[in-house]
XYZ file of C-alpha atoms in Angstrom:
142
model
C 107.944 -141.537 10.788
C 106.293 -138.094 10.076
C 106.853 -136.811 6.552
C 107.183 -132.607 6.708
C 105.314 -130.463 4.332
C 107.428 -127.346 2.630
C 104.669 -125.222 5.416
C 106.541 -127.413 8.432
C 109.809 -126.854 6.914
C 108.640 -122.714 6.715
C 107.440 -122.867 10.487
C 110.661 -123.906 11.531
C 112.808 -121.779 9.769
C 110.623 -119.098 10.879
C 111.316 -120.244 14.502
C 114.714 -120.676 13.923
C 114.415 -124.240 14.715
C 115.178 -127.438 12.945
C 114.158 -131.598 13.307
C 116.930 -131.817 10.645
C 119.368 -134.604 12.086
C 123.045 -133.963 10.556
C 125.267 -137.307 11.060
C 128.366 -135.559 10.445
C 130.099 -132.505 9.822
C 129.674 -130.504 6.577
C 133.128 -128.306 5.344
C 131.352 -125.677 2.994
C 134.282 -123.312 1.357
C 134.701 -121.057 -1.336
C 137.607 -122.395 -3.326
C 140.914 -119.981 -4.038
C 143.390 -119.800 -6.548
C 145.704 -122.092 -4.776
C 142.922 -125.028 -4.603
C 142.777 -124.611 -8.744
C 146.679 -123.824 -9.646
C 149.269 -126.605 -10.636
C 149.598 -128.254 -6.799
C 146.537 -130.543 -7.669
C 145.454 -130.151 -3.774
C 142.769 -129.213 -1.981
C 143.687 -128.012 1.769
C 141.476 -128.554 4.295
C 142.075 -126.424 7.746
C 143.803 -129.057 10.268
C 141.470 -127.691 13.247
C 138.107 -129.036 11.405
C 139.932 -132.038 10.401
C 140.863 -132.911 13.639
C 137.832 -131.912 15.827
C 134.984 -132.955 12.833
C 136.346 -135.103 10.458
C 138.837 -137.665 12.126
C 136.901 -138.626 15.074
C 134.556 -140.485 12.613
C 137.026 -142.632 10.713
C 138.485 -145.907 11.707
C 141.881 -146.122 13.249
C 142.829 -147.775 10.443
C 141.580 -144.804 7.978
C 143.253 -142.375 10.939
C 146.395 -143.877 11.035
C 146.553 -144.027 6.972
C 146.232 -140.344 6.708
C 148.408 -139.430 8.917
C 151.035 -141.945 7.194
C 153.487 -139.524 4.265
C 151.384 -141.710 1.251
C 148.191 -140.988 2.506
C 145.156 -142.988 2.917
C 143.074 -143.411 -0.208
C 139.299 -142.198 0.273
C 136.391 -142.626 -2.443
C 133.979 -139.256 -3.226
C 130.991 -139.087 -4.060
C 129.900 -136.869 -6.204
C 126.533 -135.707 -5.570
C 125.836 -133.544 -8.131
C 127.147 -136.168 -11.177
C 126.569 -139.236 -9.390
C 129.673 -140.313 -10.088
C 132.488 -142.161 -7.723
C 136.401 -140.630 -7.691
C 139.366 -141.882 -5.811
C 141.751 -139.320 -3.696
C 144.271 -139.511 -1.598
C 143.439 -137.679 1.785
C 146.616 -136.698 4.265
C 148.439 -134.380 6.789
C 151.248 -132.545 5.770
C 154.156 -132.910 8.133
C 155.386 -129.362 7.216
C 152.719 -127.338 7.735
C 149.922 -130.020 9.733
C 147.772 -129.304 6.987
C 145.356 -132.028 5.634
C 145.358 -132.053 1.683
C 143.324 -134.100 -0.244
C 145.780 -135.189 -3.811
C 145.983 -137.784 -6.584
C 143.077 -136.386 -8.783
C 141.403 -133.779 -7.244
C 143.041 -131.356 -10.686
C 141.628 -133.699 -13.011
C 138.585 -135.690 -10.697
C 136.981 -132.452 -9.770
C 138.493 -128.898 -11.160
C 139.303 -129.687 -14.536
C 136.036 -131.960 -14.753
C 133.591 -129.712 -12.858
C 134.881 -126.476 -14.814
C 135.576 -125.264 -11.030
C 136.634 -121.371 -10.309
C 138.022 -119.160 -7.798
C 135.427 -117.970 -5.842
C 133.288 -121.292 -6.595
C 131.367 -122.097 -2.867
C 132.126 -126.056 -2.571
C 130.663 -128.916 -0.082
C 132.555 -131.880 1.605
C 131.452 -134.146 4.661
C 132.680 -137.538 5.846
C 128.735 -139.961 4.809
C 128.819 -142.223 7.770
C 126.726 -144.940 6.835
C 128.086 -144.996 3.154
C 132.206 -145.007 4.539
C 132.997 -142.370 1.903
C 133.449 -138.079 1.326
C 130.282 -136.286 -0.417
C 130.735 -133.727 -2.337
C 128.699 -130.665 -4.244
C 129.300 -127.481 -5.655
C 127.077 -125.366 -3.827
C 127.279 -121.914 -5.875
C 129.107 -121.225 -8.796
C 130.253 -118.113 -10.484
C 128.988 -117.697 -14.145
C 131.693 -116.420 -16.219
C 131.056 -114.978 -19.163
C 131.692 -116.310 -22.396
């Protein structure tokens, strides 16, 4: 195992390389209105569901989102260290994928999240769970 100095990590940036080994897919988005208002959802775009995000569940976990309750899915979040329970599924009316069942009061309400907020969710393999970070946020002033 070779440990990388902040120089390696330069060099390869520079060289527009990485050793960096991603095990699954990372959704970054800047949240919208609609992701903060009064439908307690967060949508996720079907098309990176489907190709990045479903092919590394179970069947079981598959089959439970695609279900009208849902499937329930823990979150981690990495900024807080702190564990939430949502509800991720696909609309039948629009083949969206929403995840629902806290994410008002687990994450916008809680995290003080904003339109315009730059947000990070991926599937951690190893751990069976979603992380997730706020990646830039918009001061507001007071």
């Amino acid at each position: 195992m070779r440990f990388y100095t902040a120089e390696d990590l330069e060099e390869e940036r520079r060289k527009g390389i990485s050793t960096n080994l991603s095990l699954s897919y990372r959704y970054n988005t800047r949240l919208k209105e609609s992701d903060l208002g009064n439908l307690s959802r967060l949508l996720v775009p079907s098309n990176l569901v489907k190709k990045d995000v479903l092919p590394l569940l179970s069947s079981d976990l598959v089959n439970g989102i695609k279900s009208k309750r849902g499937a329930s899915v823990v979150f981690w979040d990495v900024d807080t260290e702190t564990t939430h329970n949502l509800v991720f599924k696909k609309w039948d009316s629009s083949g969206s994928y929403v995840f629902i069942g806290g994410w008002t009061t687990e994450f916008v309400q809680r995290r003080s999240l904003k339109e315009g907020d730059e947000i990070r969710i991926y599937w951690d393999v190893p751990n069976s769970r979603f992380n997730f970070s706020v990646i830039y946020s918009l001061l507001v002033p007071d």
